[in-house]
CSV table of C-alpha atoms in Angstrom, one decimal:
chain,number,residue,atom,x,y,z
A,22,MET,CA,113.4,85.7,15.4
A,23,THR,CA,116.5,86.3,17.4
A,24,ASP,CA,117.9,83.3,19.2
A,25,GLN,CA,120.6,85.0,21.3
A,26,ALA,CA,120.0,86.6,24.6
A,27,TYR,CA,119.1,90.2,24.7
A,28,ASP,CA,121.5,92.9,26.0
A,29,ALA,CA,120.5,94.7,29.2
A,30,ASN,CA,119.7,98.0,27.3
A,31,ASP,CA,117.7,96.3,24.5
A,32,ILE,CA,114.1,97.1,24.1
A,33,VAL,CA,112.5,94.2,22.2
A,34,PHE,CA,109.0,94.1,20.7
A,35,ARG,CA,107.4,91.1,18.9
A,36,CYS,CA,104.2,91.1,17.0
A,37,ASN,CA,102.2,88.3,15.5
A,38,GLY,CA,99.7,89.4,12.9
A,39,LYS,CA,97.0,87.2,11.5
A,40,ALA,CA,95.0,88.0,8.3
A,41,SER,CA,91.3,88.2,8.8
A,42,GLY,CA,88.4,89.6,6.9
A,43,LYS,CA,89.3,91.0,3.5
A,44,MET,CA,92.3,93.1,4.4
A,45,ARG,CA,92.2,93.2,8.2
A,46,ALA,CA,95.2,92.2,10.3
A,47,ASP,CA,94.7,91.2,14.0
A,48,MET,CA,97.8,91.7,15.9
A,49,ASP,CA,99.2,90.6,19.3
A,50,VAL,CA,102.0,93.1,20.0
A,51,ARG,CA,104.3,92.2,22.9
A,52,LEU,CA,107.0,94.0,24.7
A,53,GLU,CA,109.4,91.2,25.5
A,54,HIS,CA,112.4,93.0,27.1
A,55,PRO,CA,113.2,94.5,29.6
A,56,MET,CA,109.7,93.7,30.9
A,57,LYS,CA,106.7,92.0,29.5
A,58,GLU,CA,103.4,93.6,28.3
A,59,SER,CA,101.0,92.9,25.5
A,60,PHE,CA,98.7,94.9,23.3
A,61,GLN,CA,95.9,93.8,21.0
A,62,LEU,CA,95.8,96.0,17.9
A,63,ALA,CA,94.3,95.7,14.4
A,64,THR,CA,94.6,97.4,11.1
A,65,ASP,CA,92.3,97.4,8.1
A,66,GLU,CA,92.0,99.2,4.8
A,67,GLY,CA,89.2,101.2,3.4
A,68,LYS,CA,86.9,100.2,0.5
A,69,PHE,CA,89.3,101.8,-2.1
A,70,HIS,CA,91.9,99.2,-1.1
A,71,GLY,CA,89.4,96.3,-0.8
A,72,GLY,CA,89.0,96.4,3.0
A,73,ASP,CA,86.1,96.9,5.4
A,74,GLY,CA,87.4,99.9,7.4
A,75,SER,CA,87.0,98.0,10.6
A,76,ALA,CA,90.2,99.3,12.2
A,77,PRO,CA,92.7,102.1,11.6
A,78,LEU,CA,94.9,102.1,8.5
A,79,PRO,CA,98.4,100.8,9.2
A,80,LEU,CA,99.8,104.2,8.3
A,81,ALA,CA,97.5,105.8,10.9
A,82,LEU,CA,99.0,103.6,13.6
A,83,PHE,CA,102.5,104.5,12.4
A,84,VAL,CA,101.8,108.3,12.5
A,85,GLY,CA,100.1,107.9,15.9
A,86,GLY,CA,103.1,106.0,17.3
A,87,LEU,CA,105.6,108.5,15.9
A,88,THR,CA,103.7,111.5,17.4
A,89,GLY,CA,103.1,109.7,20.8
A,90,CYS,CA,106.8,108.7,21.0
A,91,LEU,CA,108.0,112.3,20.6
A,92,MET,CA,105.4,113.5,23.1
A,93,THR,CA,106.4,110.9,25.7
A,94,GLN,CA,110.0,111.9,25.4
A,95,ILE,CA,109.3,115.6,25.8
A,96,ARG,CA,107.3,115.0,29.0
A,97,ALA,CA,109.7,112.4,30.4
A,98,PHE,CA,112.8,114.4,29.7
A,99,GLY,CA,111.1,117.6,30.8
A,100,LYS,CA,111.1,116.2,34.3
A,101,ARG,CA,114.7,114.9,34.2
A,102,MET,CA,116.0,118.2,32.7
A,103,LYS,CA,113.9,120.3,35.0
A,104,VAL,CA,112.1,122.1,32.1
A,105,PRO,CA,108.4,122.4,33.2
A,106,VAL,CA,105.9,121.1,30.7
A,107,ASP,CA,102.6,122.7,31.7
A,108,ASP,CA,100.9,121.7,28.5
A,109,LEU,CA,101.8,120.1,25.2
A,110,SER,CA,100.2,119.7,21.8
A,111,VAL,CA,102.0,118.4,18.7
A,112,ASP,CA,101.0,118.6,15.1
A,113,CYS,CA,102.6,116.1,12.8
A,114,GLU,CA,102.5,115.8,9.0
A,115,VAL,CA,103.9,112.9,7.1
A,116,ILE,CA,103.9,112.7,3.3
A,117,TRP,CA,104.6,109.6,1.2
A,118,ARG,CA,104.6,109.2,-2.6
A,119,TRP,CA,103.6,106.1,-4.6
A,120,THR,CA,104.7,105.5,-8.2
A,121,PRO,CA,102.8,103.0,-10.4
A,122,VAL,CA,105.0,100.2,-11.8
A,123,ASP,CA,103.2,97.7,-14.0
A,124,ARG,CA,100.1,96.4,-12.1
A,125,ILE,CA,101.6,97.4,-8.7
A,126,TYR,CA,103.4,100.4,-7.3
A,127,GLU,CA,106.5,101.4,-5.3
A,128,THR,CA,106.5,103.8,-2.4
A,129,GLU,CA,108.8,106.3,-0.8
A,130,PRO,CA,108.6,108.9,2.1
A,131,LYS,CA,108.6,112.5,1.1
A,132,GLY,CA,108.5,114.6,4.3
A,133,PHE,CA,108.2,114.5,8.0
A,134,HIS,CA,107.3,117.7,9.9
A,135,PHE,CA,106.4,118.4,13.6
A,136,ASP,CA,105.0,121.7,15.0
A,137,ILE,CA,105.4,121.6,18.8
A,138,HIS,CA,103.2,123.7,21.1
A,139,LEU,CA,104.8,123.7,24.5
A,140,GLU,CA,103.6,125.6,27.5
A,141,SER,CA,106.5,126.2,29.8
A,142,SER,CA,107.8,128.9,32.1
A,143,ALA,CA,111.4,127.9,31.0
A,144,PRO,CA,113.3,130.3,28.7
A,145,LEU,CA,113.4,129.5,25.0
A,146,GLU,CA,116.9,128.0,25.0
A,147,GLN,CA,115.9,125.5,27.6
A,148,GLN,CA,112.8,124.5,25.7
A,149,VAL,CA,114.9,124.1,22.6
A,150,ALA,CA,117.4,121.9,24.5
A,151,LEU,CA,114.5,119.8,25.7
A,152,ILE,CA,113.2,119.3,22.1
A,153,GLU,CA,116.7,118.4,20.9
A,154,ALA,CA,117.1,115.8,23.7
A,155,ALA,CA,113.6,114.4,23.0
A,156,LYS,CA,114.5,113.9,19.3
A,157,LYS,CA,117.6,111.8,20.4
A,158,GLY,CA,115.5,109.9,22.9
A,159,CYS,CA,112.6,109.1,20.6
A,160,PHE,CA,113.1,105.6,19.4
A,161,ILE,CA,111.0,106.0,16.3
A,162,GLU,CA,112.6,109.3,15.2
A,163,GLN,CA,116.0,107.8,15.6
A,164,THR,CA,114.9,104.8,13.5
A,165,LEU,CA,113.6,107.1,10.7
A,166,GLY,CA,116.9,109.1,10.8
A,167,GLN,CA,119.0,106.2,9.6
A,168,LYS,CA,118.9,103.6,6.8
A,169,ASN,CA,117.7,100.3,8.4
A,170,GLU,CA,118.0,96.8,7.0
A,171,ILE,CA,115.0,94.7,7.4
A,172,ARG,CA,115.3,90.9,7.2
A,173,HIS,CA,112.5,88.8,5.7
A,174,ARG,CA,112.2,85.1,5.7
A,175,LEU,CA,109.4,83.1,4.1
A,176,LYS,CA,108.4,79.8,5.8
A,177,THR,CA,108.5,76.8,3.4
A,178,SER,CA,108.2,73.1,4.0
A,179,ASP,CA,112.0,72.9,4.0
A,180,GLY,CA,112.5,75.7,6.6
A,181,PHE,CA,112.9,79.4,6.2
A,182,HIS,CA,113.7,80.9,2.8
A,183,GLU,CA,115.7,84.1,3.1
A,184,ILE,CA,114.3,87.0,1.0
A,185,GLU,CA,117.1,89.1,-0.7
A,186,ALA,CA,117.4,92.6,0.6
B,4,MET,CA,102.7,122.1,8.0
B,5,THR,CA,103.1,122.2,4.2
B,6,ASP,CA,101.5,125.1,2.5
B,7,GLN,CA,101.9,124.0,-1.1
B,8,ALA,CA,99.3,121.8,-2.9
B,9,TYR,CA,99.9,118.1,-2.8
B,10,ASP,CA,100.9,116.1,-5.9
B,11,ALA,CA,98.4,113.6,-7.3
B,12,ASN,CA,100.5,110.6,-6.0
B,13,ASP,CA,101.0,112.0,-2.5
B,14,ILE,CA,99.6,110.2,0.5
B,15,VAL,CA,99.3,112.8,3.3
B,16,PHE,CA,98.6,112.1,7.0
B,17,ARG,CA,98.3,114.7,9.7
B,18,CYS,CA,98.0,114.1,13.4
B,19,ASN,CA,97.3,116.4,16.3
B,20,GLY,CA,98.4,114.9,19.6
B,21,LYS,CA,97.3,116.5,23.0
B,22,ALA,CA,98.9,115.6,26.3
B,23,SER,CA,96.5,114.3,28.9
B,24,GLY,CA,96.9,112.3,32.1
B,25,LYS,CA,100.5,111.8,33.2
B,26,MET,CA,102.0,110.5,30.0
B,27,ARG,CA,99.0,109.9,27.8
B,28,ALA,CA,98.7,111.4,24.3
B,29,ASP,CA,95.2,111.6,22.7
B,30,MET,CA,95.6,111.8,18.9
B,31,ASP,CA,93.4,112.8,16.0
B,32,VAL,CA,95.1,111.1,13.0
B,33,ARG,CA,93.8,112.2,9.7
B,34,LEU,CA,94.4,111.0,6.1
B,35,GLU,CA,94.2,114.3,4.2
B,36,HIS,CA,95.1,113.2,0.6
B,37,PRO,CA,94.1,111.6,-1.7
B,38,MET,CA,90.9,111.1,0.4
B,39,LYS,CA,89.8,112.1,3.8
B,40,GLU,CA,89.5,109.8,6.8
B,41,SER,CA,90.2,110.2,10.5
B,42,PHE,CA,91.1,107.9,13.4
B,43,GLN,CA,91.1,108.5,17.1
B,44,LEU,CA,94.2,106.9,18.7
B,45,ALA,CA,95.9,107.2,22.0
B,46,THR,CA,99.3,106.2,23.5
B,47,ASP,CA,100.3,105.9,27.2
B,48,GLU,CA,103.3,104.7,29.1
B,49,GLY,CA,103.4,102.1,31.9
B,50,LYS,CA,104.2,102.8,35.5
B,51,PHE,CA,108.0,102.5,35.0
B,52,HIS,CA,107.9,105.5,32.8
B,53,GLY,CA,105.4,107.5,34.9
B,54,GLY,CA,102.2,106.7,33.0
B,55,ASP,CA,98.9,105.0,33.8
B,56,GLY,CA,99.0,102.2,31.1
B,57,SER,CA,95.6,103.5,29.8
B,58,ALA,CA,96.6,103.0,26.1
B,59,PRO,CA,99.2,101.1,24.1
B,60,LEU,CA,102.9,102.2,24.2
B,61,PRO,CA,103.9,104.4,21.2
B,62,LEU,CA,106.3,101.7,20.1
B,63,ALA,CA,103.5,99.1,20.1
B,64,LEU,CA,101.5,101.3,17.6
B,65,PHE,CA,104.6,101.6,15.5
B,66,VAL,CA,105.3,97.8,15.4
B,67,GLY,CA,101.6,97.1,14.8
B,68,GLY,CA,101.5,99.7,11.9
B,69,LEU,CA,104.7,98.2,10.4
B,70,THR,CA,103.4,94.6,10.5
B,71,GLY,CA,99.9,95.6,9.3
B,72,CYS,CA,101.4,97.6,6.4
B,73,LEU,CA,103.4,94.6,5.1
B,74,MET,CA,100.4,92.4,5.5
B,75,THR,CA,98.2,94.8,3.5
B,76,GLN,CA,100.7,94.9,0.7
B,77,ILE,CA,101.1,91.1,0.5
B,78,ARG,CA,97.3,90.7,0.2
B,79,ALA,CA,96.7,93.6,-2.1
B,80,PHE,CA,99.6,92.7,-4.5
B,81,GLY,CA,98.7,89.0,-4.3
B,82,LYS,CA,95.5,89.8,-6.2
B,83,ARG,CA,97.3,92.1,-8.7
B,84,MET,CA,100.1,89.6,-9.3
B,85,LYS,CA,97.7,86.6,-9.3
B,86,VAL,CA,99.5,84.9,-6.5
B,87,PRO,CA,96.8,83.3,-4.3
B,88,VAL,CA,97.0,84.2,-0.6
B,89,ASP,CA,94.9,81.6,1.2
B,90,ASP,CA,96.1,82.5,4.6
B,91,LEU,CA,98.8,84.8,6.0
B,92,SER,CA,100.4,85.2,9.4
B,93,VAL,CA,103.5,87.4,10.1
B,94,ASP,CA,105.9,87.4,13.0
B,95,CYS,CA,107.8,90.6,13.4
B,96,GLU,CA,110.6,91.4,15.8
B,97,VAL,CA,112.0,94.9,16.4
B,98,ILE,CA,115.0,95.6,18.7
B,99,TRP,CA,116.1,99.0,19.9
B,100,ARG,CA,118.9,100.0,22.2
B,101,TRP,CA,119.0,102.9,24.7
B,102,THR,CA,122.3,104.4,26.0
B,103,PRO,CA,122.3,106.5,29.2
B,104,VAL,CA,123.7,110.0,28.7
B,105,ASP,CA,123.8,112.1,31.9
B,106,ARG,CA,120.3,112.2,33.3
B,107,ILE,CA,118.6,111.2,30.0
B,108,TYR,CA,119.4,108.7,27.3
B,109,GLU,CA,119.8,108.3,23.5
B,110,THR,CA,118.3,105.6,21.4
B,111,GLU,CA,119.0,103.7,18.2
B,112,PRO,CA,117.4,100.8,16.3
B,113,LYS,CA,119.2,97.5,16.4
B,114,GLY,CA,117.2,95.1,14.2
B,115,PHE,CA,114.1,94.4,12.2
B,116,HIS,CA,113.0,90.9,11.3
B,117,PHE,CA,109.9,89.4,9.6
B,118,ASP,CA,109.0,85.7,9.4
B,119,ILE,CA,106.2,85.3,6.9
B,120,HIS,CA,103.8,82.4,6.9
B,121,LEU,CA,102.0,82.4,3.6
B,122,GLU,CA,99.6,79.7,2.5
B,123,SER,CA,99.5,79.7,-1.3
B,124,SER,CA,99.2,77.2,-4.1
B,125,ALA,CA,101.7,79.3,-6.1
B,126,PRO,CA,105.3,78.0,-6.7
B,127,LEU,CA,108.0,79.3,-4.3
B,128,GLU,CA,109.5,81.7,-6.8
B,129,GLN,CA,106.1,83.5,-7.3
B,130,GLN,CA,105.6,83.7,-3.5
B,131,VAL,CA,109.1,85.2,-3.2
B,132,ALA,CA,108.3,87.7,-6.0
B,133,LEU,CA,105.2,88.7,-4.1
B,134,ILE,CA,107.1,89.3,-0.9
B,135,GLU,CA,109.7,91.4,-2.8
B,136,ALA,CA,107.0,93.5,-4.4
B,137,ALA,CA,105.2,93.9,-1.0
B,138,LYS,CA,108.5,95.2,0.5
B,139,LYS,CA,108.7,97.9,-2.2
B,140,GLY,CA,105.0,98.7,-1.8
B,141,CYS,CA,105.1,99.0,2.0
B,142,PHE,CA,105.2,102.7,2.9
B,143,ILE,CA,106.6,102.0,6.3
B,144,GLU,CA,109.3,99.6,5.2
B,145,GLN,CA,110.5,102.0,2.5
B,146,THR,CA,110.6,104.8,5.1
B,147,LEU,CA,112.8,102.7,7.4
B,148,GLY,CA,115.1,101.7,4.5
B,149,GLN,CA,116.3,105.3,4.0
B,150,LYS,CA,117.7,108.1,6.1
B,151,ASN,CA,114.9,110.6,6.6
B,152,GLU,CA,115.1,114.2,7.7
B,153,ILE,CA,112.5,115.3,10.2
B,154,ARG,CA,111.7,119.0,10.6
B,155,HIS,CA,110.8,120.3,14.0
B,156,ARG,CA,109.5,123.8,14.8
B,157,LEU,CA,108.7,125.1,18.3
B,158,LYS,CA,105.8,127.6,18.5
B,159,THR,CA,106.9,130.9,20.3
B,160,SER,CA,105.1,134.2,20.8
B,161,ASP,CA,107.2,135.5,17.8
B,162,GLY,CA,106.2,132.6,15.5
B,163,PHE,CA,107.8,129.3,14.9
B,164,HIS,CA,111.4,128.6,16.0
B,165,GLU,CA,113.2,126.1,13.8
B,166,ILE,CA,115.0,123.3,15.7
B,167,GLU,CA,118.4,122.4,14.2
B,168,ALA,CA,118.5,118.9,12.7
């Protein structure tokens, strides 16, 4: 984890996941900065993947988080930009592809699509400006829109072993 | 949404989110292909963002989904690669940054970090090979590792209006 102090405009989340059951992960997800809050979440897999189906699939949490993030931004920025949001419903579709490689497989994303149903008395161009602003304000969408490096370390008896990117 | 048939190796999720409360989103998240399953999820914001704190933050679902996805892959591929996983705990840290722009703000990701605690009788190089395979098999990690295009359409009385990328 990061040792240095966070910047004022950093939003920091930490999560500890513990394996339980056959494929279940019990997670303590914590907002660490700029304020503290914590959430107990879990994921599991269905029978086809050796799990018990006791919690949502990890990808279901991801898709729910992505959709909820855009919806938050539309409502929050609607107030700030004075574009009334009388009602809002969003349909999201995410497609991934998996490719068998020996006994395992590799994965890649194939498409992301949002259909937005916004009830507003504002003219279309203001509604469009609101959606454009919400896209830029949505942390998850901005994350998906760029190539991110993810650092992995494996704990060993001699300390952490860095996994090559 | 996509009209064409899905490919055999496509994993397809759809989500309908409905605005409720002040900032809450109630979501029906459905796995559509290759099998059907559905999950009821919700997100809300805290008081600082005008919400009621009635459900996890969207970013908490995202971080939980990301962590759960990697943990699933480690356990699933451990079996296939014959690397015993006696116990597993994962610490994840995600940092985003927000930058004020007029009355609203823009966002960007700043860092992703996993510390993996794996109990296994396998030698280190096999454990490392397992983590490397799990990274490639984790749908969410592979999504974050590339620049994705996200399509948005706004429903109007004349049909869907495409939002420029």
